[in-house]
Structures are given as structure tokens and as C-alpha cells.
Short mmCIF file of C-alpha atoms in Angstrom, two decimals:
data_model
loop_
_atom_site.label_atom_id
_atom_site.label_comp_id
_atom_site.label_asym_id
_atom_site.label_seq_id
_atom_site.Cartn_x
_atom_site.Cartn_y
_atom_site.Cartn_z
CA UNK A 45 0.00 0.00 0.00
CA UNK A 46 1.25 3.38 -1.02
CA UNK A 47 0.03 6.80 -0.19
CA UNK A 48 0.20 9.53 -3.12
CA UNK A 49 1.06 13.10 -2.44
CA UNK A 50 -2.73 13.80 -2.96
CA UNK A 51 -3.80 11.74 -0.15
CA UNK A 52 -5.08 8.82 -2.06
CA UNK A 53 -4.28 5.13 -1.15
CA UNK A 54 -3.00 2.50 -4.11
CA UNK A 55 -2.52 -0.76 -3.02
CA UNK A 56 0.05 -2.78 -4.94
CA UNK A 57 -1.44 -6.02 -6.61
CA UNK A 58 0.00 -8.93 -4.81
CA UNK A 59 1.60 -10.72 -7.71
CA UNK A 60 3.48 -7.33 -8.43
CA UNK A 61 4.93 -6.76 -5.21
CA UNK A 62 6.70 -10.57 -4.95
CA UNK A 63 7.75 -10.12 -8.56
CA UNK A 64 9.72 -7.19 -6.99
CA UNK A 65 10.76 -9.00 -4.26
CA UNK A 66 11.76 -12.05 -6.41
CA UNK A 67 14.14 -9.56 -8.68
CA UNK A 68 15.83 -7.74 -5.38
CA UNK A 69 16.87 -10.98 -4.50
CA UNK A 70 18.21 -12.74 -7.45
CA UNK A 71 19.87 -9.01 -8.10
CA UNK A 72 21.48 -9.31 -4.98
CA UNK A 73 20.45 -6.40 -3.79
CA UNK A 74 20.63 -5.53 -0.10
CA UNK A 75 22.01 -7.91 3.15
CA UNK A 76 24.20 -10.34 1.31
CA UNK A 77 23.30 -12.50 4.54
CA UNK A 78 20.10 -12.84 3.66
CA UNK A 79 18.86 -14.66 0.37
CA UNK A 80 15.26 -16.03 -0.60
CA UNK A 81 13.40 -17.26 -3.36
CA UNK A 82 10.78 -19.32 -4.88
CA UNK A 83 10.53 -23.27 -3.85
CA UNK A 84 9.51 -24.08 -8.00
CA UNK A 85 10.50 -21.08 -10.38
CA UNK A 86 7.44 -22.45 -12.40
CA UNK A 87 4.94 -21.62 -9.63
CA UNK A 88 2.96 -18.63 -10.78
CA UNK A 89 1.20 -18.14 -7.91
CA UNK A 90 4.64 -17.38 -6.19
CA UNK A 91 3.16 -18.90 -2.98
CA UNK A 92 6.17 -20.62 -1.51
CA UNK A 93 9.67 -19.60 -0.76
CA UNK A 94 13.09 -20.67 0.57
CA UNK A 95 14.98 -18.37 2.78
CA UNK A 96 18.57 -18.37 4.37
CA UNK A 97 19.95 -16.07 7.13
CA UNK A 98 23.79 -16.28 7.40
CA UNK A 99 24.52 -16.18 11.14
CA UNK A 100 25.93 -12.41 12.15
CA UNK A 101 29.67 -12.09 12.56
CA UNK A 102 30.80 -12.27 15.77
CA UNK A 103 27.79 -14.02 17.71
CA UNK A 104 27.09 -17.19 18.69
CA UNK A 105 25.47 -17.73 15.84
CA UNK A 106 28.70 -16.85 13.54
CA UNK A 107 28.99 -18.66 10.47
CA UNK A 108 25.90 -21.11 11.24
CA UNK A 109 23.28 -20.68 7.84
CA UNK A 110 19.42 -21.11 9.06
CA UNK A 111 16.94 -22.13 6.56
CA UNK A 112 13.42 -20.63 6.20
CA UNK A 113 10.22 -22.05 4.28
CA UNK A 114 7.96 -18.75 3.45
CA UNK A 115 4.30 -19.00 2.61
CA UNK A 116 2.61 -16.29 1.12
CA UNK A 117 -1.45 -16.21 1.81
CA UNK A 118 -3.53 -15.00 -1.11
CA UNK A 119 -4.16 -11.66 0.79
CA UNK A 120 -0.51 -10.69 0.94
CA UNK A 121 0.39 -7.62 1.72
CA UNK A 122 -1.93 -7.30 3.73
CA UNK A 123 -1.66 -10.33 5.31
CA UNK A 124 1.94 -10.87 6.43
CA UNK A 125 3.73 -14.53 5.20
CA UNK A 126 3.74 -17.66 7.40
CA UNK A 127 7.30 -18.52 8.36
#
């Protein structure tokens, strides 16, 4: 959802705002400890989703990779994933 200068409300189609998230990621854009991305690239629903989250530098949870399944409810994003 997005707010124009004018006061009005758009709200971003759900398919568009994954396809923007799918693209930051296989870009590489952002926390290079962080990566994500569809379970089946053929899945046009985008509905489900691998994540990783390198373990921060210095903690007890240095060099230790955690792995995420992501679902993404029909009513996203409004509705926040399911981790």
C-alpha cells in the first residue's frame, strides 16, 4: 500500500509486489546474509519460498546458515507470510 502526495491510497497487486521482491533478490540487492526465493521457479502463484539467514559475525550464531520455508497467503500484503 502506497500513499500519493494527494492523499489517495494504491494498493500494490499482490503478484506485483513478490515479482519485486523475487528480482531484489536474485539481483542481490541488499544484506548479502540474507537470500530467498521461490521453492519451484514455475509456480505462478509465487506462494512458496526458501529463505537463508547467514549467522551475524561475531555471535554465537557466527557462520551457522538457518533455513526458512515462506508461505505467502492469497491476501498478501496485507496479510503478512507464514514462516
Amino acid at each position: 500500500m502506497q500513499r500519493l502526495p494527494t492523499g489517495e491510497t494504491v494498493i500494490t497487486p499482490r503478484n506485483f509486489k513478490l515479482l519485486e521482491e523475487l528480482e531484489h533478490s536474485e539481483k542481490g540487492q541488499g544484506d548479502m546474509s540474507i537470500s530467498y526465493g521461490l521453492v519451484d521457479s514455475a509456480d505462478i502463484f509465487m506462494g512458496e519460498w526458501n529463505g537463508g539467514i547467514l549467522g551475524p559475525h561475531g555471535t554465537q550464531h557466527d557462520s551457522r546458515f538457518y533455513e526458512l520455508r515462506i508461505s505467502i497467503p492469497e491476501s498478501y500484503p496485507a496479510v503478512p507470510p507464514r514462516v
